[in-house]
């Protein structure tokens, strides 16, 4: 068909068919966007190919969006809170790396084929993108296509059978973690007290040293014979007979009674005048500023309690920096809330807008960075390449967040669009380019590729139990999150969510996933480097 020689039409056709097939879900198994590469293989086999320019453009957009998305989570996961989980992730991927080297030595695979096996068995599209850029040719995509299927199925089956193999009852694990959580993170309550300690009268709240006695917070007060509540800050001066609303654990509240005063039986109607609203950050001028800089309580008499960012609730600490699209829960009088809305913007429409200049600037900086020669002892000159350059640019710029008028990070919806667009261009092009030789590859190395893929998937999965359970001593549900995150397996995450409805496994997955993305890219580069020079 002559129309198939039109490159734009061919791209659209491959994308539409691939995305339709990718939506088909059978018992938690679906190809998702990877179906595009298989459709591309089909068309490529019959001689219909897309230009490599599409592939390069898609590669750059995809990897840069990964850097922007993973940046904050990647550096956060390297801190103490997620260090143990991150170590497990790096170790599991490392086992896959070593297994790939073993199969490469055994079957005499090329560097491109080896990288394709590694990235396909661990279902890492970013890793494949790096393999294609460095190794070139068609070996990596062909090996990826052969091993990807078992990479998905293997994780799903493993997650389903591992509780039975280890003789673990998921409900018991959930209850144990709930108890542990309650010990370390006791639920907060509130209490109303009347101030009867005369030693505290006419003193500012910040001088009471409440945290040295018990970690509670005085949030609001009602003066004696008063009608309007007052938001309490460090400068607030206490008076005799004040009715205080304090927040803390039950034990801490009971201890505070002896210091502040006696409980008030009737409920104090603090909500009569004060109201709470959710305000959207859409003013680019305040993005990157900390809550301490804004000083909302002292300037506007508004209390900020928490911030929602990309579906995650964050405490409104003084050092927290605002991002475009953040949703803030604020409490204050109606007039005060109206004033603060003008500062934050509160326009959902504006929060979805983004400037394309920072994106192209970041891509340009990444491209330049990839061309800078780096010296590695005993190995010579090394280049980060296009993927390495734009990845590092995305990682660091997303953490800087803002430089002057340029906001490097972009709204999640815009990032998703860029990532999907890049992925479509890359997968469709690499599929058609590889399709011309896929059957020859299968006839020549099909059995070896399948066996190697099975080994590179199963060996890390089996090893992960020893690493997570015995070496790192992670709870079972956290272990599941680390395993699925290390394998970058979205279908595995869906299977895990059906096994346990609690957030323990999914939170571990979210913690290690950025680390897994970056680790796969680094390991893939190292794999190609070793195979090309020593095999």
Coordinates of C-alpha atoms in Angstrom, one line a residue:
X1 CA 0.0 0.0 0.0
X2 CA 1.4 3.4 -1.1
X3 CA -0.1 5.1 1.9
X4 CA 2.1 3.1 4.2
X5 CA 5.1 4.7 2.7
X6 CA 3.9 8.0 4.3
X7 CA 6.0 8.1 7.5
X8 CA 3.5 10.2 9.5
X9 CA 0.6 7.8 8.5
X10 CA 2.7 4.8 9.3
X11 CA 3.7 6.2 12.8
X12 CA 0.0 7.0 13.6
X13 CA -1.1 3.5 12.4
X14 CA 1.5 1.6 14.4
X15 CA 0.8 3.7 17.5
X16 CA -3.0 3.3 17.3
X17 CA -2.8 -0.5 16.8
X18 CA -0.1 -0.9 19.5
X19 CA -1.9 1.2 22.1
X20 CA -5.1 -0.7 21.5
X21 CA -3.4 -4.1 21.9
X22 CA -1.6 -2.8 25.0
X23 CA -4.9 -2.0 26.7
X24 CA -5.9 -5.7 26.6
X25 CA -5.7 -7.0 30.1
X26 CA -5.8 -10.7 30.9
X27 CA -5.4 -11.6 34.6
X28 CA -3.2 -8.6 35.3
X29 CA -1.1 -9.2 32.2
X30 CA -0.9 -6.5 29.5
X31 CA 1.8 -5.2 27.2
X32 CA 0.9 -1.6 27.8
X33 CA 3.0 0.8 25.6
X34 CA 5.5 -2.0 24.8
X35 CA 2.9 -3.4 22.4
X36 CA 3.9 -0.6 20.0
X37 CA 7.3 -2.3 19.5
X38 CA 5.7 -5.6 18.5
X39 CA 3.4 -3.9 16.0
X40 CA 6.5 -2.1 14.7
X41 CA 8.3 -5.4 14.2
X42 CA 5.4 -6.7 12.2
X43 CA 5.4 -3.7 9.8
X44 CA 9.2 -3.7 9.6
X45 CA 9.2 -7.3 8.5
X46 CA 7.3 -6.3 5.4
X47 CA 9.7 -3.5 4.6
X48 CA 7.8 -0.5 6.1
X49 CA 10.2 1.5 8.3
X50 CA 10.3 4.9 10.1
X51 CA 13.3 7.2 9.9
X52 CA 15.9 7.1 12.7
X53 CA 15.3 10.8 13.3
X54 CA 12.0 9.9 15.0
X55 CA 14.0 7.4 17.1
X56 CA 16.5 10.0 18.3
X57 CA 13.9 12.6 19.0
X58 CA 11.8 10.1 21.0
X59 CA 14.8 8.9 22.9
X60 CA 15.8 12.4 24.0
X61 CA 12.2 13.4 25.1
X62 CA 11.6 10.1 26.9
X63 CA 14.9 10.0 28.9
X64 CA 14.7 13.7 29.8
X65 CA 11.1 13.2 31.2
X66 CA 12.4 10.2 33.2
X67 CA 15.0 12.5 34.7
X68 CA 12.5 15.2 35.6
X69 CA 10.1 12.6 37.1
X70 CA 12.7 10.5 39.0
X71 CA 14.9 13.4 40.2
X72 CA 13.4 14.4 43.6
X73 CA 12.4 10.8 44.4
X74 CA 15.9 9.5 43.4
X75 CA 17.8 11.8 45.7
X76 CA 15.2 11.4 48.5
X77 CA 15.6 7.6 48.3
X78 CA 19.3 7.8 48.7
X79 CA 18.8 9.4 52.1
X80 CA 18.6 7.4 55.3
X81 CA 14.8 6.8 55.2
X82 CA 14.9 4.8 52.0
X83 CA 18.5 3.7 52.0
X84 CA 17.9 0.1 53.0
X85 CA 15.1 -0.3 50.4
X86 CA 17.4 1.3 47.8
X87 CA 20.3 -1.0 48.6
X88 CA 18.0 -4.0 48.0
X89 CA 16.9 -2.6 44.7
X90 CA 20.5 -2.0 43.5
X91 CA 21.5 -5.5 44.7
X92 CA 18.6 -7.2 42.8
X93 CA 19.4 -5.4 39.6
X94 CA 23.0 -6.2 40.1
X95 CA 22.2 -9.9 40.3
X96 CA 20.4 -9.5 36.9
X97 CA 23.5 -7.7 35.6
X98 CA 25.8 -10.5 36.7
X99 CA 23.4 -13.2 35.3
X100 CA 23.4 -11.4 32.0
X101 CA 27.2 -11.4 31.9
X102 CA 27.2 -15.1 32.6
X103 CA 24.8 -15.9 29.8
X104 CA 26.7 -13.6 27.4
X105 CA 29.9 -15.5 28.1
X106 CA 28.1 -18.9 27.8
X107 CA 26.3 -18.1 24.5
X108 CA 28.8 -15.6 23.1
X109 CA 26.2 -12.8 22.7
X110 CA 27.1 -9.4 21.2
X111 CA 27.0 -6.3 23.4
X112 CA 23.8 -5.2 21.9
X113 CA 22.1 -8.6 22.3
X114 CA 23.4 -8.8 25.9
X115 CA 21.9 -5.3 26.7
X116 CA 18.6 -6.3 25.1
X117 CA 18.4 -9.4 27.2
X118 CA 19.1 -7.5 30.4
X119 CA 16.6 -4.7 29.7
X120 CA 13.9 -7.0 28.4
X121 CA 14.1 -9.6 31.2
X122 CA 13.9 -6.7 33.7
X123 CA 11.2 -4.9 31.6
X124 CA 13.2 -1.6 31.4
X125 CA 12.4 0.6 28.5
X126 CA 14.8 3.4 29.6
X127 CA 17.5 0.7 29.7
X128 CA 16.6 -0.3 26.1
X129 CA 16.8 3.3 25.0
X130 CA 20.4 3.5 26.3
X131 CA 21.3 0.2 24.8
X132 CA 20.1 1.3 21.3
X133 CA 22.0 4.6 21.6
X134 CA 25.3 3.1 22.7
X135 CA 25.4 -0.3 20.9
X136 CA 23.3 0.7 17.9
X137 CA 22.1 -1.9 15.4
X138 CA 19.1 -4.1 15.7
X139 CA 20.4 -6.7 18.2
X140 CA 19.2 -5.0 21.4
X141 CA 15.6 -4.4 20.3
X142 CA 15.3 -8.0 19.0
X143 CA 16.6 -9.5 22.2
X144 CA 14.4 -7.1 24.2
X145 CA 11.3 -8.3 22.3
X146 CA 12.1 -12.0 22.9
X147 CA 12.8 -11.7 26.6
X148 CA 10.2 -9.0 27.6
X149 CA 7.2 -11.4 27.6
X150 CA 8.7 -13.7 30.2
X151 CA 10.0 -10.7 32.2
X152 CA 6.3 -9.6 32.7
X153 CA 4.9 -13.0 33.3
X154 CA 7.7 -14.1 35.6
X155 CA 7.2 -11.3 38.1
X156 CA 3.4 -11.8 38.2
X157 CA 3.7 -15.5 38.8
X158 CA 6.5 -15.0 41.4
X159 CA 4.5 -12.4 43.4
X160 CA 1.5 -14.8 43.5
X161 CA 3.4 -17.9 44.6
X162 CA 6.0 -16.5 47.0
X163 CA 3.6 -16.2 50.0
X164 CA 2.8 -19.9 49.6
X165 CA 6.5 -20.9 49.2
X166 CA 7.5 -19.0 52.3
X167 CA 4.3 -20.1 54.2
X168 CA 3.4 -16.5 54.9
X169 CA -0.2 -15.2 55.7
X170 CA -0.6 -11.8 54.2
X171 CA -3.2 -10.7 56.8
X172 CA -0.8 -11.6 59.6
X173 CA 1.9 -9.5 58.0
X174 CA -0.5 -6.6 57.7
X175 CA -1.5 -6.8 61.3
X176 CA 2.2 -7.0 62.4
X177 CA 3.1 -3.9 60.4
X178 CA 0.0 -2.1 61.7
X179 CA 1.1 -2.7 65.3
X180 CA 4.7 -1.6 64.5
X181 CA 3.4 1.5 62.8
X182 CA 1.2 2.4 65.8
X183 CA 4.2 2.1 68.1
X184 CA 6.4 4.4 66.1
X185 CA 3.6 6.7 64.6
X186 CA 0.9 7.0 67.2
X187 CA -2.3 8.5 66.0
X188 CA -2.9 12.1 66.8
X189 CA -5.9 13.4 68.8
X190 CA -7.0 16.8 70.0
X191 CA -8.3 18.1 73.3
X192 CA -9.8 21.4 74.6
X193 CA -8.3 22.8 77.8
X194 CA -8.9 25.8 79.9
X195 CA -5.7 27.6 80.9
X196 CA -5.4 27.5 84.7
X197 CA -1.7 27.6 85.2
X198 CA -1.1 31.3 86.2
X199 CA 2.6 30.9 85.6
X200 CA 1.9 30.8 81.9
X201 CA -0.3 33.9 81.8
X202 CA 1.0 36.9 79.7
X203 CA 3.7 34.7 78.1
X204 CA 4.3 34.0 74.4
X205 CA 3.7 30.5 73.2
X206 CA 7.2 30.2 71.8
X207 CA 8.6 30.7 75.3
X208 CA 6.6 27.9 76.9
X209 CA 9.0 25.2 75.7
X210 CA 6.2 22.8 75.2
X211 CA 8.2 20.3 73.2
X212 CA 10.6 19.8 76.1
X213 CA 7.6 18.6 78.1
X214 CA 5.6 16.8 75.5
X215 CA 5.4 17.2 71.7
X216 CA 2.0 18.8 71.4
X217 CA 0.8 21.8 69.3
X218 CA -1.6 24.5 70.4
X219 CA -3.5 25.2 67.2
X220 CA -6.3 27.7 68.2
X221 CA -7.6 29.4 71.3
X222 CA -10.8 31.2 72.4
X223 CA -10.5 34.0 74.8
X224 CA -12.5 34.1 78.0
X225 CA -15.9 35.6 77.0
X226 CA -14.6 35.8 73.4
X227 CA -16.7 34.9 70.3
X228 CA -14.0 34.6 67.6
X229 CA -11.3 32.0 67.7
X230 CA -7.6 32.9 67.2
X231 CA -5.0 31.0 65.3
X232 CA -2.1 30.3 67.7
X233 CA 1.5 31.1 66.6
X234 CA 4.8 31.6 68.4
X235 CA 4.0 35.3 69.1
X236 CA 0.5 34.6 70.6
X237 CA 0.3 35.7 74.3
X238 CA -1.8 33.5 76.6
X239 CA -4.3 34.9 79.0
X240 CA -6.0 33.4 82.1
X241 CA -9.1 31.5 81.2
X242 CA -8.2 30.9 77.5
X243 CA -9.7 27.8 76.0
X244 CA -7.0 26.0 74.1
X245 CA -7.2 23.4 71.4
X246 CA -4.1 21.2 71.5
X247 CA -3.1 18.3 69.2
X248 CA -0.9 15.3 70.1
X249 CA -1.0 11.6 71.1
X250 CA -3.3 10.5 73.9
X251 CA -0.3 10.1 76.3
X252 CA 1.1 13.5 75.5
X253 CA -2.3 15.2 75.9
X254 CA -2.8 13.6 79.3
X255 CA 0.7 14.8 80.4
X256 CA 0.0 18.3 79.1
X257 CA -3.2 18.6 81.3
X258 CA -0.9 18.8 84.4
X259 CA 1.0 21.7 82.8
X260 CA -1.7 23.8 81.1
X261 CA -5.0 23.3 82.8
X262 CA -8.2 21.3 83.0
X263 CA -10.2 19.7 80.2
X264 CA -13.3 21.5 78.9
X265 CA -16.2 19.2 78.5
X266 CA -18.2 21.0 75.9
X267 CA -16.9 21.2 72.4
X268 CA -15.6 24.6 71.4
X269 CA -16.9 25.8 68.1
X270 CA -13.7 26.8 66.5
X271 CA -15.1 26.4 63.0
X272 CA -17.8 29.0 63.5
X273 CA -15.6 31.8 62.2
X274 CA -12.6 30.0 60.8
X275 CA -12.9 27.9 57.7
X276 CA -10.6 25.6 55.8
X277 CA -10.0 25.6 52.0
X278 CA -7.9 23.9 49.5
X279 CA -5.8 26.4 47.5
X280 CA -3.9 25.6 44.3
X281 CA -0.4 27.0 43.7
X282 CA -0.5 28.5 40.2
X283 CA 1.6 31.7 40.7
X284 CA 5.0 30.9 39.1
X285 CA 6.6 33.8 41.1
X286 CA 6.3 32.0 44.4
X287 CA 7.3 28.5 43.1
X288 CA 10.5 27.4 44.7
X289 CA 10.0 29.6 47.8
X290 CA 9.8 27.9 51.2
X291 CA 6.8 28.2 53.5
X292 CA 9.1 29.9 56.0
X293 CA 9.8 32.7 53.5
X294 CA 6.1 33.3 52.9
X295 CA 5.4 33.4 56.7
X296 CA 1.7 32.9 56.1
X297 CA 0.7 32.8 59.7
X298 CA 2.3 36.1 60.8
X299 CA 1.5 38.0 57.6
X300 CA -1.9 36.7 56.6
X301 CA -3.1 35.0 59.9
X302 CA -3.6 31.8 58.0
X303 CA -2.4 28.4 59.2
X304 CA -1.1 25.9 56.6
X305 CA -1.5 22.3 57.7
X306 CA -0.6 20.1 54.8
X307 CA 0.3 20.1 51.1
X308 CA -0.8 17.6 48.4
X309 CA 1.7 17.0 45.6
X310 CA 1.2 14.4 42.9
X311 CA -1.3 12.5 45.2
X312 CA 1.1 12.5 48.2
X313 CA 0.3 14.4 51.4
X314 CA 3.2 16.4 52.8
X315 CA 3.4 18.1 56.2
X316 CA 3.6 21.9 55.8
X317 CA 7.0 22.3 57.4
X318 CA 8.8 25.6 57.2
X319 CA 11.5 24.4 54.8
X320 CA 9.1 22.8 52.3
X321 CA 9.4 24.5 48.9
X322 CA 6.3 25.1 46.8
X323 CA 5.9 23.5 43.4
X324 CA 3.5 24.5 40.6
X325 CA 0.2 22.6 41.0
X326 CA 0.6 22.0 44.8
X327 CA -2.7 21.9 46.7
X328 CA -2.5 23.6 50.1
X329 CA -4.9 23.0 53.0
X330 CA -5.2 26.4 54.7
X331 CA -7.3 27.5 57.7
X332 CA -8.2 31.1 58.5
X333 CA -11.0 33.7 58.3
X334 CA -12.7 34.1 54.9
X335 CA -11.1 37.4 54.3
X336 CA -7.6 36.1 55.1
X337 CA -8.1 33.1 52.8
X338 CA -9.2 35.4 50.0
X339 CA -6.0 37.5 50.5
X340 CA -3.8 34.5 50.4
X341 CA -5.4 33.1 47.3
X342 CA -4.1 36.1 45.5
X343 CA -0.6 35.2 46.5
X344 CA -0.8 31.5 45.6
X345 CA -2.9 32.1 42.4
X346 CA -5.5 29.4 43.0
X347 CA -6.0 28.8 39.3
X348 CA -6.2 25.2 38.3
X349 CA -6.0 26.2 34.6
X350 CA -2.8 28.1 35.2
X351 CA -1.3 25.3 37.1
X352 CA -1.5 23.1 34.0
X353 CA 0.3 25.7 31.8
X354 CA 4.0 25.3 31.3
X355 CA 6.7 27.1 29.4
X356 CA 8.4 25.2 26.7
X357 CA 11.6 27.3 27.0
X358 CA 12.9 25.5 30.1
X359 CA 12.3 22.1 28.5
X360 CA 14.4 22.9 25.4
X361 CA 17.0 24.6 27.5
X362 CA 17.3 21.5 29.7
X363 CA 17.5 19.3 26.6
X364 CA 20.2 21.5 25.1
X365 CA 22.2 21.5 28.3
X366 CA 21.9 17.7 28.5
X367 CA 23.0 17.3 24.9
X368 CA 26.1 19.5 25.6
X369 CA 26.8 17.5 28.8
X370 CA 26.7 14.2 26.9
X371 CA 29.5 15.5 24.5
X372 CA 32.0 16.4 27.3
X373 CA 34.8 13.8 27.3
X374 CA 35.3 12.1 30.7
X375 CA 38.4 10.1 31.6
X376 CA 38.1 6.8 33.4
X377 CA 41.3 5.3 34.8
X378 CA 42.5 2.2 32.8
X379 CA 39.7 2.6 30.3
X380 CA 40.3 5.8 28.5
X381 CA 37.9 8.5 27.4
X382 CA 34.2 8.1 28.2
X383 CA 31.2 10.1 27.0
X384 CA 27.9 10.2 28.8
X385 CA 26.2 10.3 25.4
X386 CA 22.8 11.9 24.6
X387 CA 20.8 9.7 27.0
X388 CA 23.3 10.1 29.9
X389 CA 23.5 13.8 29.4
X390 CA 19.8 14.6 29.3
X391 CA 19.2 12.1 32.1
X392 CA 21.6 13.9 34.4
X393 CA 20.3 17.3 33.3
X394 CA 16.8 16.2 34.2
X395 CA 17.8 14.8 37.5
X396 CA 19.6 17.9 38.7
X397 CA 17.4 20.5 37.2
X398 CA 14.2 19.0 38.7
X399 CA 15.9 19.2 42.1
X400 CA 17.0 22.8 41.6
X401 CA 13.4 23.4 40.4
X402 CA 13.8 27.0 39.6
X403 CA 16.5 29.4 38.3
X404 CA 15.3 33.0 37.9
X405 CA 12.2 33.0 35.7
X406 CA 12.8 29.4 34.5
X407 CA 10.9 26.6 36.3
X408 CA 12.7 23.4 35.3
X409 CA 10.2 21.0 36.8
X410 CA 6.9 20.7 34.8
X411 CA 3.4 19.6 35.9
X412 CA 3.0 15.9 36.1
X413 CA 0.4 15.9 33.2
X414 CA 2.8 17.7 30.9
X415 CA 5.7 15.4 31.9
X416 CA 3.5 12.3 31.2
X417 CA 2.6 13.7 27.7
X418 CA 6.3 14.3 26.9
X419 CA 7.3 10.9 28.2
X420 CA 4.5 9.1 26.2
X421 CA 5.2 11.0 23.1
X422 CA 8.9 10.2 23.3
X423 CA 8.1 6.6 24.1
X424 CA 5.8 6.3 21.1
X425 CA 8.4 7.7 18.7
X426 CA 11.2 5.5 20.0
X427 CA 9.2 2.3 20.2
X428 CA 7.6 2.6 16.9
X429 CA 10.8 3.4 15.1
X430 CA 13.0 0.9 16.7
X431 CA 10.3 -1.8 16.1
X432 CA 10.2 -1.1 12.3
X433 CA 14.0 -0.9 12.1
X434 CA 14.4 -4.3 13.9
X435 CA 11.5 -6.0 12.1
X436 CA 13.6 -6.4 8.9
X437 CA 15.8 -8.9 10.6
X438 CA 13.7 -10.3 13.6
X439 CA 13.0 -13.7 12.0
X440 CA 16.6 -14.2 11.1
X441 CA 17.5 -13.4 14.7
X442 CA 15.0 -15.9 16.1
X443 CA 16.1 -18.6 13.7
X444 CA 19.7 -18.1 14.7
X445 CA 19.6 -17.3 18.4
X446 CA 15.9 -17.7 19.4
X447 CA 16.5 -20.7 21.8
X448 CA 19.5 -19.1 23.5
X449 CA 17.8 -15.7 23.8
X450 CA 14.7 -17.3 25.5
X451 CA 16.8 -19.4 27.9
X452 CA 19.0 -16.4 28.8
X453 CA 15.9 -14.2 29.3
X454 CA 14.3 -16.8 31.7
X455 CA 17.5 -16.9 33.7
X456 CA 18.0 -13.2 33.9
X457 CA 14.4 -12.8 35.2
X458 CA 14.3 -15.7 37.6
X459 CA 17.7 -15.6 39.2
X460 CA 17.2 -12.0 40.5
X461 CA 13.7 -12.9 41.7
X462 CA 14.9 -15.9 43.7
X463 CA 17.9 -14.0 45.0
X464 CA 15.7 -11.1 46.1
X465 CA 14.2 -13.3 48.8
X466 CA 17.6 -13.9 50.4
X467 CA 18.7 -10.3 50.0
X468 CA 15.5 -8.6 51.3
X469 CA 14.4 -11.2 53.9
X470 CA 17.7 -12.3 55.4
X471 CA 20.3 -9.7 54.7
X472 CA 18.2 -6.5 54.9
X473 CA 15.5 -8.1 57.2
X474 CA 12.7 -6.3 55.4
X475 CA 9.1 -7.0 56.3
X476 CA 7.4 -9.3 53.7
X477 CA 5.2 -6.6 52.2
X478 CA 8.0 -4.2 51.9
X479 CA 10.0 -6.9 50.3
X480 CA 7.3 -7.3 47.6
X481 CA 7.4 -3.6 46.9
X482 CA 11.2 -3.7 46.5
X483 CA 11.1 -6.7 44.2
X484 CA 8.4 -5.2 41.8
X485 CA 10.1 -1.8 41.9
X486 CA 13.5 -3.3 41.1
X487 CA 12.0 -5.2 38.2
X488 CA 10.2 -1.9 37.1
X489 CA 7.1 -4.1 36.8
X490 CA 3.8 -2.2 36.6
X491 CA 1.8 -5.5 36.1
X492 CA 3.6 -6.9 39.2
X493 CA 2.5 -3.8 41.1
X494 CA -1.1 -4.5 40.1
X495 CA -0.8 -8.1 41.3
X496 CA 0.7 -7.0 44.5
X497 CA -2.1 -4.5 45.1
X498 CA -4.6 -7.4 44.9
X499 CA -2.7 -9.5 47.4
X500 CA -2.6 -6.7 50.0
X501 CA -4.8 -3.6 50.1
X502 CA -2.5 -1.9 52.6
X503 CA -0.1 0.8 51.5
X504 CA 3.1 -0.9 52.8
X505 CA 4.1 -2.7 49.6
X506 CA 3.1 0.1 47.2
X507 CA 4.9 2.8 49.3
X508 CA 8.1 0.7 49.1
X509 CA 7.6 0.4 45.3
X510 CA 7.2 4.1 45.0
X511 CA 10.4 4.7 47.1
X512 CA 12.6 2.4 45.0
X513 CA 11.2 2.9 41.5
X514 CA 13.2 6.1 40.8
X515 CA 16.3 4.3 42.0
X516 CA 15.5 1.3 39.8
X517 CA 15.1 3.5 36.7
X518 CA 18.5 5.2 37.2
X519 CA 20.2 2.0 38.2
X520 CA 19.0 0.2 35.1
X521 CA 20.4 2.9 32.9
X522 CA 23.8 2.9 34.7
X523 CA 24.0 -0.9 34.7
X524 CA 23.1 -1.1 31.0
X525 CA 25.9 1.4 30.1
X526 CA 28.4 -0.7 32.3
X527 CA 27.2 -3.9 30.7
X528 CA 27.9 -2.7 27.2
X529 CA 31.2 -1.3 28.2
X530 CA 32.4 -4.6 29.8
X531 CA 31.1 -6.9 26.9
X532 CA 32.7 -4.7 24.2
X533 CA 36.1 -4.6 25.9
X534 CA 36.5 -8.0 27.6
X535 CA 34.2 -10.5 25.9

